[in-house]
XYZ file of C-alpha atoms in Angstrom:
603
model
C 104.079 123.655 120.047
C 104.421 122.633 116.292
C 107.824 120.980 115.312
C 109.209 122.373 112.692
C 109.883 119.960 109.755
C 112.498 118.973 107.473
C 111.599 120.685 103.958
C 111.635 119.210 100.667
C 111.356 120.738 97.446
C 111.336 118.605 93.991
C 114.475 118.353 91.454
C 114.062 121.001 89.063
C 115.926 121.436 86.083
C 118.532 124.478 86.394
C 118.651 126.528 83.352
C 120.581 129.736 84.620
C 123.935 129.734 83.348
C 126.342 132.304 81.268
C 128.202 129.734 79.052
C 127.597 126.628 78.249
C 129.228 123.632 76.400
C 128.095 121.810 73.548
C 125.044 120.447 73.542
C 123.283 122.048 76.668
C 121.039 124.725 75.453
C 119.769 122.275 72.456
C 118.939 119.832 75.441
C 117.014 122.809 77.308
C 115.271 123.556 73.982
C 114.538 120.108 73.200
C 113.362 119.744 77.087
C 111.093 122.896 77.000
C 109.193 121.663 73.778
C 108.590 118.121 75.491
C 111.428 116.009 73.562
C 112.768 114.523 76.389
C 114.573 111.529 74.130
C 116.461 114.453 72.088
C 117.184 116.784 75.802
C 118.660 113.050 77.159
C 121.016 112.868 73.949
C 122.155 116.569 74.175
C 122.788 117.013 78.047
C 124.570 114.165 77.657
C 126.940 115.142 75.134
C 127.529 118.010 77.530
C 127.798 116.189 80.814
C 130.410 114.047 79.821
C 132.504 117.495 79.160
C 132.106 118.650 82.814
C 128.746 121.117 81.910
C 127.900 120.600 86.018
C 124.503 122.007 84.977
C 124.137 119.386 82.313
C 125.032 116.979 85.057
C 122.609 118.359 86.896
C 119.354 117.936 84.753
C 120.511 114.345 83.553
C 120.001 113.464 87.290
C 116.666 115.106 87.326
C 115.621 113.049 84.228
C 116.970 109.917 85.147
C 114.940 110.948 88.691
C 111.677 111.307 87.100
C 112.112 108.978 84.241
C 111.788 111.348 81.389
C 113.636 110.580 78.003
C 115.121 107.110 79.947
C 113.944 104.447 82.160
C 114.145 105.894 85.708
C 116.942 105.184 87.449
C 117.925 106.416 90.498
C 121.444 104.720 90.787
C 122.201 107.007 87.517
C 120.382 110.060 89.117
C 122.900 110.050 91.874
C 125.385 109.625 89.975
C 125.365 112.219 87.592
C 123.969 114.483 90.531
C 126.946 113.753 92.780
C 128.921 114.888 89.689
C 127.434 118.244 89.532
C 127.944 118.226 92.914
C 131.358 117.765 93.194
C 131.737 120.799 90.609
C 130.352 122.701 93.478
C 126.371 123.305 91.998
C 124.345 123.978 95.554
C 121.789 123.005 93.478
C 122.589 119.298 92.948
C 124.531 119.048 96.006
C 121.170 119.882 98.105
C 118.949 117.511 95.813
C 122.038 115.053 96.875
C 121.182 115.840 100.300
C 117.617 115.307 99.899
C 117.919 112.109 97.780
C 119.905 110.525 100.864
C 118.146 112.121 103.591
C 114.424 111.303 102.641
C 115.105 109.033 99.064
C 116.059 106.294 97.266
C 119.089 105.371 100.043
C 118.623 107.099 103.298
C 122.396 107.625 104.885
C 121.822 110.747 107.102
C 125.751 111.151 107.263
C 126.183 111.855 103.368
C 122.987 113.669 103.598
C 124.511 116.271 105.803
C 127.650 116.245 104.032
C 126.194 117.060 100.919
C 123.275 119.905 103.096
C 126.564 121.331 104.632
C 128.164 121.956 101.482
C 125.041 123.594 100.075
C 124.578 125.452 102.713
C 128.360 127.155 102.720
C 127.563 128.420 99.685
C 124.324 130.125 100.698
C 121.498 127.374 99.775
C 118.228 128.570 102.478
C 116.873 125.310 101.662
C 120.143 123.342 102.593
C 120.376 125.905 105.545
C 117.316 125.359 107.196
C 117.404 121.117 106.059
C 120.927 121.099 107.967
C 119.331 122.884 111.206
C 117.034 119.873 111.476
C 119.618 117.292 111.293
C 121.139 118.751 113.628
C 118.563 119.690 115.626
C 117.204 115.576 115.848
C 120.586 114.638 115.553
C 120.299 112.446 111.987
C 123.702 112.132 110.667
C 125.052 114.360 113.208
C 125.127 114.279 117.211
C 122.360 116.605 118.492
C 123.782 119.736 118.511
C 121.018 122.377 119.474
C 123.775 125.805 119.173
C 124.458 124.182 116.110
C 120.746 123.943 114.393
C 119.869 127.662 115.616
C 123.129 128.989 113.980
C 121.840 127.527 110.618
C 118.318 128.174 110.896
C 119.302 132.023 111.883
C 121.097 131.868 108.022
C 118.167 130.444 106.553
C 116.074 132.753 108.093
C 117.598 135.638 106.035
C 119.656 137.470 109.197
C 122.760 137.312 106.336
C 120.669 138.492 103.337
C 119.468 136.563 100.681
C 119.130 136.978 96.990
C 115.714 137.824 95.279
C 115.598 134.350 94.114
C 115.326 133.211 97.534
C 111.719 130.223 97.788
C 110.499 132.682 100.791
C 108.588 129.546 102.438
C 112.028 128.023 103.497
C 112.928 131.698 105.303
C 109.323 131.343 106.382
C 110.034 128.260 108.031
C 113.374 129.125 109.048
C 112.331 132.110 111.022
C 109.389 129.782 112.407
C 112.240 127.022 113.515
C 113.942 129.889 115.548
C 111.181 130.880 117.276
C 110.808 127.516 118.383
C 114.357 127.365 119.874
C 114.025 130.651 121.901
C 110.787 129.297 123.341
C 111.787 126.065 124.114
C 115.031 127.530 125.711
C 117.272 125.021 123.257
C 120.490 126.072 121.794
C 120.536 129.709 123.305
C 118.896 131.086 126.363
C 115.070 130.835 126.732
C 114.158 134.165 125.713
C 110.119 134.517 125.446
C 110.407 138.029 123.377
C 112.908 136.723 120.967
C 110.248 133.636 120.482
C 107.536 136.167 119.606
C 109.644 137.932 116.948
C 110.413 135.323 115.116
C 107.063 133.619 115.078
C 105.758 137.081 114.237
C 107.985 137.172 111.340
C 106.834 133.960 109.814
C 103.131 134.428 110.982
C 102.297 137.633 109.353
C 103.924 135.656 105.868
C 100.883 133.121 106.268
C 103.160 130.631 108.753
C 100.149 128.717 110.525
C 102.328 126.930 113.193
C 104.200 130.377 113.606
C 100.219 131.884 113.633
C 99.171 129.193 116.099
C 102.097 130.272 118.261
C 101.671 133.552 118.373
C 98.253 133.067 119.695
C 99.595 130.665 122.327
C 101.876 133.288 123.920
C 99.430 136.185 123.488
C 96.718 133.775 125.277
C 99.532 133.613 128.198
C 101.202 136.381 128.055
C 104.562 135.005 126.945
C 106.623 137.611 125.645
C 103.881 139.943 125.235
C 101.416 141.687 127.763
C 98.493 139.168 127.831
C 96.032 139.957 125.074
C 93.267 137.899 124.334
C 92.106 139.899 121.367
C 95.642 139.280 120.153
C 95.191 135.714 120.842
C 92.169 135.123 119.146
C 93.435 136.979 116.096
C 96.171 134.598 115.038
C 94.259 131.644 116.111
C 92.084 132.476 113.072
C 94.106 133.338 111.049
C 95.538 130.094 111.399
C 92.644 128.351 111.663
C 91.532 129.674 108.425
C 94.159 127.395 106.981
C 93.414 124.440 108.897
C 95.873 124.550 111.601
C 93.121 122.290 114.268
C 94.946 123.083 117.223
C 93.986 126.903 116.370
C 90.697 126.028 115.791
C 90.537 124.366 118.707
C 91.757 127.227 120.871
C 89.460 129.427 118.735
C 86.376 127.356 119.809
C 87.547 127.344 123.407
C 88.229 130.855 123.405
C 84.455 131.397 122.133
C 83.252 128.531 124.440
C 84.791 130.987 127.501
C 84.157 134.362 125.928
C 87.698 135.319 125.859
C 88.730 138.045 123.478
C 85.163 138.085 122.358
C 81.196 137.491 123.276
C 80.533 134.195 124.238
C 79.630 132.043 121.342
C 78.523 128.594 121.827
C 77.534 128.566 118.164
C 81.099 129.800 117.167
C 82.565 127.546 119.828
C 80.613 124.588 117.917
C 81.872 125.250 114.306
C 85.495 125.807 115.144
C 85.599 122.607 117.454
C 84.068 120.404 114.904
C 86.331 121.793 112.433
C 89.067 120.287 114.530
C 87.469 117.418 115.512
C 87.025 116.469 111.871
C 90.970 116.654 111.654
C 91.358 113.985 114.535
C 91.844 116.956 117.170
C 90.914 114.281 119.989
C 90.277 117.001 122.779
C 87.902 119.274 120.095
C 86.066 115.863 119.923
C 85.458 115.083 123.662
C 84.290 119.180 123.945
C 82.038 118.843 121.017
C 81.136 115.370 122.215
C 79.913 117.660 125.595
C 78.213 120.394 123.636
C 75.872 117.926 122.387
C 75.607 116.070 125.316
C 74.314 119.231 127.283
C 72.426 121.092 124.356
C 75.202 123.867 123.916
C 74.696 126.164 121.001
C 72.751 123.466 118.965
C 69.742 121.110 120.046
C 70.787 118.160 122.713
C 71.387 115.252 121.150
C 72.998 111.948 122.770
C 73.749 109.879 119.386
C 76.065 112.645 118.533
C 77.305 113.436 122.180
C 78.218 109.246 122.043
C 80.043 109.396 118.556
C 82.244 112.247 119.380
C 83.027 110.885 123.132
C 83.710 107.347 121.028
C 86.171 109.038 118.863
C 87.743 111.058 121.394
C 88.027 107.941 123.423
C 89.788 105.320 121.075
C 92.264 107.826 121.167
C 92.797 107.352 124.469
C 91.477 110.633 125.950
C 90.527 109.716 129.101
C 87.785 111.915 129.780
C 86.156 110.914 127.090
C 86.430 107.341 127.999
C 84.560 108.116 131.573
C 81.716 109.669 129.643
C 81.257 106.974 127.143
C 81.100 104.637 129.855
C 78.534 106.760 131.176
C 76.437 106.595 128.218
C 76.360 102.836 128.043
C 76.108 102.626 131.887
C 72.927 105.233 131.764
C 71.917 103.852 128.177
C 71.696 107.806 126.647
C 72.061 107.319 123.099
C 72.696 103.546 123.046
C 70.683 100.613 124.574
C 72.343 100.059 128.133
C 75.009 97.720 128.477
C 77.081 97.022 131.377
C 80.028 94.973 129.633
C 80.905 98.386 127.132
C 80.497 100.703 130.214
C 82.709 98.527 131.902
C 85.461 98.601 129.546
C 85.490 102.375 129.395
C 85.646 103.052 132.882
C 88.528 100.278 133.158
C 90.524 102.264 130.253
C 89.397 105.971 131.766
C 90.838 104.493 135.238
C 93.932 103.109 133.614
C 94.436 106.927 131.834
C 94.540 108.422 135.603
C 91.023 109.193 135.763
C 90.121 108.258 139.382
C 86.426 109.104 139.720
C 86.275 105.725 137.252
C 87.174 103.281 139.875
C 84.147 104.221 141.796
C 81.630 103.301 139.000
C 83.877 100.327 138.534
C 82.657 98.977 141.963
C 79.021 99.812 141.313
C 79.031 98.031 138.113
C 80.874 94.868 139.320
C 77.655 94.003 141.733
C 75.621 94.744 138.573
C 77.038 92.483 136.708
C 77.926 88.767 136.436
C 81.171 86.962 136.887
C 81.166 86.253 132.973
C 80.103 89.317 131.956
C 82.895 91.159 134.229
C 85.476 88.954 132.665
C 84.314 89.419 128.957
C 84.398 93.642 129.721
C 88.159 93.104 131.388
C 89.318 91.403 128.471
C 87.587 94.578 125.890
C 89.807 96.385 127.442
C 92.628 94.489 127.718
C 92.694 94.154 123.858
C 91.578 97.601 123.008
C 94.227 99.424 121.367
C 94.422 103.419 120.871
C 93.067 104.319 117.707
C 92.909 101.045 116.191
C 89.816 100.049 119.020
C 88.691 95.678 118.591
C 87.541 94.138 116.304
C 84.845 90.462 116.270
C 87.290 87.388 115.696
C 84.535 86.225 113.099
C 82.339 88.782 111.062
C 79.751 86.453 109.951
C 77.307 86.158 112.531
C 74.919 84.339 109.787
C 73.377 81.051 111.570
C 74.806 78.988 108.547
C 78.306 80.193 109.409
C 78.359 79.216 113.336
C 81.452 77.014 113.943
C 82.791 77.797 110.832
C 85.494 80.118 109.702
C 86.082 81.468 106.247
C 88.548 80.158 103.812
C 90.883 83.651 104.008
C 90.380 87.129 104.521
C 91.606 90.475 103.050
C 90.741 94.148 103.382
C 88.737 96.560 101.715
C 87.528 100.092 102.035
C 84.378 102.133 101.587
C 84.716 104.919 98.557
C 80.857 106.202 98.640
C 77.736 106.232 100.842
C 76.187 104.306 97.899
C 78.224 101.085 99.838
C 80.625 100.514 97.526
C 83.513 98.699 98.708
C 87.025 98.613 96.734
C 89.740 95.738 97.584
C 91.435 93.346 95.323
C 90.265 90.919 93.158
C 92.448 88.202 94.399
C 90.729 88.434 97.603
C 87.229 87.736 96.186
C 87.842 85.970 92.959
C 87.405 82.594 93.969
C 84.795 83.016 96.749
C 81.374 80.951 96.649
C 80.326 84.256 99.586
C 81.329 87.316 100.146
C 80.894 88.807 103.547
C 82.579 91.889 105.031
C 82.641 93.251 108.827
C 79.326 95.920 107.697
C 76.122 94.061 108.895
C 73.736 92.774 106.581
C 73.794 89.979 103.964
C 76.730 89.283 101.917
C 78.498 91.639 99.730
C 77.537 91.767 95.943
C 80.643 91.480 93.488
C 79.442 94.357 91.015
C 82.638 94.494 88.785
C 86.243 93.145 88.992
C 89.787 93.717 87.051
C 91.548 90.521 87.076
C 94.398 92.359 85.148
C 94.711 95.467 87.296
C 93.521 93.328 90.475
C 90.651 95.061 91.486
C 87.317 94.761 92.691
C 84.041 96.216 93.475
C 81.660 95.179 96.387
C 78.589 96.568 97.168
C 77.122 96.330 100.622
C 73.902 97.434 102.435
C 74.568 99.392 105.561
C 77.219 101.894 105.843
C 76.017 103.477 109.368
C 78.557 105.529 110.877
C 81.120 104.489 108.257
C 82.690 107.712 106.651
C 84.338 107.279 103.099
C 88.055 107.618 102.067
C 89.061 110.463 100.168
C 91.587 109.805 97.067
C 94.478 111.628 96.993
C 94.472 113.895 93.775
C 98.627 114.659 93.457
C 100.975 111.630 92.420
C 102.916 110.174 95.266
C 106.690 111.141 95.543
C 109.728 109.154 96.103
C 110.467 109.180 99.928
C 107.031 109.904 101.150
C 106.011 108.807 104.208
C 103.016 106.282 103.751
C 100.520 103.776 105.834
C 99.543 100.464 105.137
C 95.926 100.214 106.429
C 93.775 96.394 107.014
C 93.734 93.534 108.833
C 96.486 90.889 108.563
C 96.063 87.645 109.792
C 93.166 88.305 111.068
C 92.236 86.081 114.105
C 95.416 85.112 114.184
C 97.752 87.789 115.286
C 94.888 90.218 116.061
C 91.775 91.493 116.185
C 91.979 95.355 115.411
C 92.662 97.415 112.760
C 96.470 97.092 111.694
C 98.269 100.227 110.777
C 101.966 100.241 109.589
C 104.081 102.834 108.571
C 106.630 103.198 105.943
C 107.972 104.843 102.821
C 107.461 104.878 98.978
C 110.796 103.000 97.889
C 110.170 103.084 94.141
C 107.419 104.494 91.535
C 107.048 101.515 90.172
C 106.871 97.752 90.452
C 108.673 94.447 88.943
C 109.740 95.058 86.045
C 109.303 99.264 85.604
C 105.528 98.463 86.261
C 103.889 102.001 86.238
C 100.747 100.888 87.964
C 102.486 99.977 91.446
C 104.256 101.663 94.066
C 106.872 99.927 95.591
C 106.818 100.823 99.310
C 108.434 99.863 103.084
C 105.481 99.584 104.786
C 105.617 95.963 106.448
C 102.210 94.004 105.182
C 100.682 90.541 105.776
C 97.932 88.036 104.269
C 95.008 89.834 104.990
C 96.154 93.557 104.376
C 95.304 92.791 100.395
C 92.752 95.225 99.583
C 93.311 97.607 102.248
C 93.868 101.317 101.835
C 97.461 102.968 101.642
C 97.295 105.946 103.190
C 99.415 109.496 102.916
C 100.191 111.399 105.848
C 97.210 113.658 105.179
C 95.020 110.162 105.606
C 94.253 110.460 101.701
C 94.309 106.968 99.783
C 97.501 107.030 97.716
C 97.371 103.216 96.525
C 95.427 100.137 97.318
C 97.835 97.623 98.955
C 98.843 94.350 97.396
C 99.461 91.776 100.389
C 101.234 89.517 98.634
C 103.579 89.600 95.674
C 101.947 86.892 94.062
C 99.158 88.514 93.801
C 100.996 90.498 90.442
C 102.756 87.093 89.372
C 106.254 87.511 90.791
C 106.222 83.940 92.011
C 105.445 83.050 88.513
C 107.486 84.780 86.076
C 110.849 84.533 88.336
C 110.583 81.735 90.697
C 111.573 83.388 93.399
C 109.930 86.051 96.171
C 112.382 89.007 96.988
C 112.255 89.820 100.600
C 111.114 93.021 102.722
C 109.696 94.502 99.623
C 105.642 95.398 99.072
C 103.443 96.701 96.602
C 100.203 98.876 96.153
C 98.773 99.847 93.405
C 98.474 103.266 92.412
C 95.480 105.108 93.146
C 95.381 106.758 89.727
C 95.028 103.060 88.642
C 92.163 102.537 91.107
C 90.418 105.946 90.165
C 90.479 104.919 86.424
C 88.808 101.298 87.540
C 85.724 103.275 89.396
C 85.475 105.875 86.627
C 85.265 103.027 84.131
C 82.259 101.641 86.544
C 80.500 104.686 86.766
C 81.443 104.652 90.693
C 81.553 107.839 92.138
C 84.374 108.710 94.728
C 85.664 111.787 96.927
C 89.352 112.992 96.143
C 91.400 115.740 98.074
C 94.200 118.025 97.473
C 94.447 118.944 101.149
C 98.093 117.826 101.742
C 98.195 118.937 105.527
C 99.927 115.841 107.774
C 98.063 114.396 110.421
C 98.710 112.512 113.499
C 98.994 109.046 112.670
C 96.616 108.078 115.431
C 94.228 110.487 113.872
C 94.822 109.166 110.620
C 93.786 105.751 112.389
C 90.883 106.515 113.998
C 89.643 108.067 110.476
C 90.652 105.019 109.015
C 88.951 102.950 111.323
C 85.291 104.512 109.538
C 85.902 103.372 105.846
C 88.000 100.063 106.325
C 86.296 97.034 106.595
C 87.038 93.502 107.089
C 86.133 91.171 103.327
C 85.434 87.564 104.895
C 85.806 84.355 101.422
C 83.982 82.003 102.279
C 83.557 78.650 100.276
């Protein structure tokens, strides 16, 4: 099943309006031609005679910084003045601002969603069914969450101007409740009408869905024609757990000829997403030669991947590669660790090949596998307590660490400059010799590595859309490393602010919690695009120094648009998306886990 999520749409200025008091339609001129200085001076003028739509677009520009410094403090409060004049409009963006912005208080954000909603709003509609339906703001109220997604969904008519996506998702939302049985009775055929709605409008969840109950018969006579239909349909857009059904549904012959070829390409599409059971099915395509040539490197890279998710299955048949030594030189301690995590995840036939391998192996090397897996960690996997394993470096340790993150398959390597500015070595967690400082931005804190091997490391992708205010984001490296941990570190968090100390354009200010050691790292969307390179400390853009003081609980990253500029002006070349779909965060992880790397100073 795919929850339904709260929507938001961006502040948009509101021009329609019969009459309107001195000063407004020079400001909508003056904002239409680009003179955002001369729309601030107008709307004002009318704002502070009651225009509510005046009101309204002053919040927007003090939102997004156009004409005036932003300023979200004045965004609300011109907002909540439009808003009290009853404008949907600015009482939804009200909503939104303290539901997912600048000062999260669900309570006011459902006060302001409700009275949105009573006046018609979809998007306040369908926003208020959520709340209600977690329970943000609002005790859980399931009766209370269908009743406004039903409104949303268009049962009481809505105008032409209507955004159909928020129906869309309304109608998709519904579905959901008569499937699940929550907030009315369970009622299968009900679920399949309102998924049908929203699927055959492009809905891929509502697509997805559809498949699901055709593929069981929910609903609907079973129909695996049916079934495989919609899954392409939404697999066409993406959706992995359709195109993992799709593959299986080849794999079996379902609905169609059996297709191990087909099977193949729709379970590596998913797999590439982070699908974890695509990967340990793809992982046994190769492994048995189905629909393209055997081939036990590949089998043992998708079983890997599958596995530091913590899918089980996969974790048995990894062992089994290092235990047989197919793909990989044998090697009792790895096999050992898998079969102690497969047998930990329920999978009994592991326990058995534990046994074997214990009279295999010594009492050292038993107690070096236990402790693997003791410290493994889904999707974030171990990591060496010391990456230099150069003979010069043995009983040393460097002088600090950071993070940094492959952006080519050329090996270059971007991170801070901070972290390698005063380093007599460079090594990172890639093997090889040390890393080669090609270029560096003391200004912009930046800096370029290259490296020499980059096998089985898989580059980031830059985000090509600005970040908003609100969005969730990730905090990718490794903190303290050797001290609090060995793995990959990933925290989670929000953007807090579009800029840093002082209205500094080039940072983001965000929630995510970071450490010594994270400088350098990646900061990640929820589609697992780089949005920012993180900044672990704020000294490391001269806070310390130009106030005396630290403030507390707040980050910094700097923007990737800053970072893409620094490559371009290197001649660097670098992969960017515009595929905004979210992604598990242990997905995200795991995909992380192939273009982060550790950057060892040593002096």
């Amino acid at each position: 099943m795919r929850r339904a999520a709260l929507l938001m749409v961006a502040l948009a200025a509101a021009w329609l309006a019969p009459l309107a008091l001195a000063g407004f339609d020079e400001g909508k001129a003056a904002y239409e031609r680009g003179d955002y200085e001369t729309a601030h001076r107008e709307f004002l003028k009318a704002a502070e005679q009651g225009d509510a739509r005046a009101q309204y677009n002053l919040g927007w520009m003090y939102y997004e910084g156009k004409g005036v410094p932003q300023d979200y403090a004045e965004a609300v409060r011109w907002l909540r003045q439009a808003a009290e004049q009853g404008d949907a409009d600015a009482q939804f963006n009200l909503g939104l601002m303290y539901g997912k912005g600048v000062s999260r208080d669900y309570a006011e954000a459902v006060r302001w969603y409700r009275r949105a909603a009573e006046q018609g709003n979809a998007w306040a509609q369908y926003n208020l069914g959520v709340m209600y339906r977690e329970g943000e703001g609002v005790a859980r109220d399931y009766a209370e969450a269908v009743r406004w997604f039903r409104r949303a969904a268009g049962e009481q008519g809505h105008s032409l101007l209507t955004f159909l996506p928020v129906v869309h998702a309304a109608q998709y939302a519904l579905g959901e409740m008569y499937h699940e049985g929550k907030g009315v009775a369970r009622d299968y055929a009900e679920a399949v009408r309102w998924y049908r709605q929203a699927a055959e409008q492009g809905h891929a969840s509502a697509q997805f869905n559809l498949g699901l109950m055709y593929g069981k018969g929910e609903g609907v006579p079973q129909d695996y024609a049916e079934a495989l239909r919609w899954y392409r349909q939404a697999a066409e857009q993406g959706e992995a757990s359709a195109q993992f059904n799709l593959g299986g549904m080849y794999y079996r012959g379902e609905g169609v000829a059996r297709d191990y070829a087909e099977a193949l390409r729709w379970y590596r599409q998913a797999a590439e997403q982070g699908e974890a059971s695509a990967q340990f099915n793809l992982g046994g395509m190769y492994y048995r030669g189905e629909g393209v040539a055997r081939d036990y490197a590949e089998a043992l890279r998708w079983y890997r991947q599958a596995a530091e998710q913590g899918e089980a299955s996969a974790q048995f048949n990894l062992g089994g590669m290092y235990y047989r030594g197919e793909g990989v030189p044998r090697d009792y301690v790895e096999a050992y660790k898998w079969y102690s995590l497969a047998a930990a995840g329920q999978y009994e036939l592991a326990a058995q090949f534990l046994d074997d391998l214990e009279g295999r192996m010594t009492a050292a090397q038993v107690a070096e596998a236990q402790a693997r897996a003791r410290n493994w960690q889904p999707g974030l996997g171990t990591a060496p307590s010391n990456v230099s394993s150069a003979p010069e470096d043995r009983g040393r340790r460097p002088t600090s660490t950071g993070t940094g993150f492959l952006v080519n398959h050329a090996g270059h390597v971007l991170t801070n400059h901070h972290v390698v500015a005063d380093c007599a070595r460079v090594r990172t967690s890639l093997p090889g010799d040390d890393a080669e400082i090609r270029a560096h931005d003391a200004t912009n804190d930046l800096a370029l590595l290259a490296v020499q091997a980059t096998d089985g490391m898989r580059p980031a992708s830059f985000r090509a859309q600005q970040v908003r205010l609100g969005e969730e984001i990730m905090a990718v490296g490794y903190p303290l490393h050797g001290l609090v941990g060995q793995g990959l570190n990933v925290t989670r968090g929000e953007v807090s602010a579009l800029s840093g100390i002082g209205g500094d354009s080039r940072h983001l200010q965000i929630t995510a919690p970071v450490q010594p050691g994270n400088s350098g790292g990646p900061l990640l969307d929820r589609a697992g695009r780089v949005a920012g390179v993180v900044i672990g400390t704020l000294d490391a853009i001269g806070v310390a120094a130009q106030t005396g003081n630290i403030p507390q609980n707040v980050n910094y990253a700097i923007r990737s648009g800053v970072a893409r500029a620094f490559l371009d002006a290197h001649a660097v070349s670098y992969n960017t998306s515009s595929k905004d779909r979210e992604r598990p965060t242990e997905a995200i992880a795991e995909a992380a886990r192939a273009h982060t790397v550790i950057i060892e100073c040593w002096n």
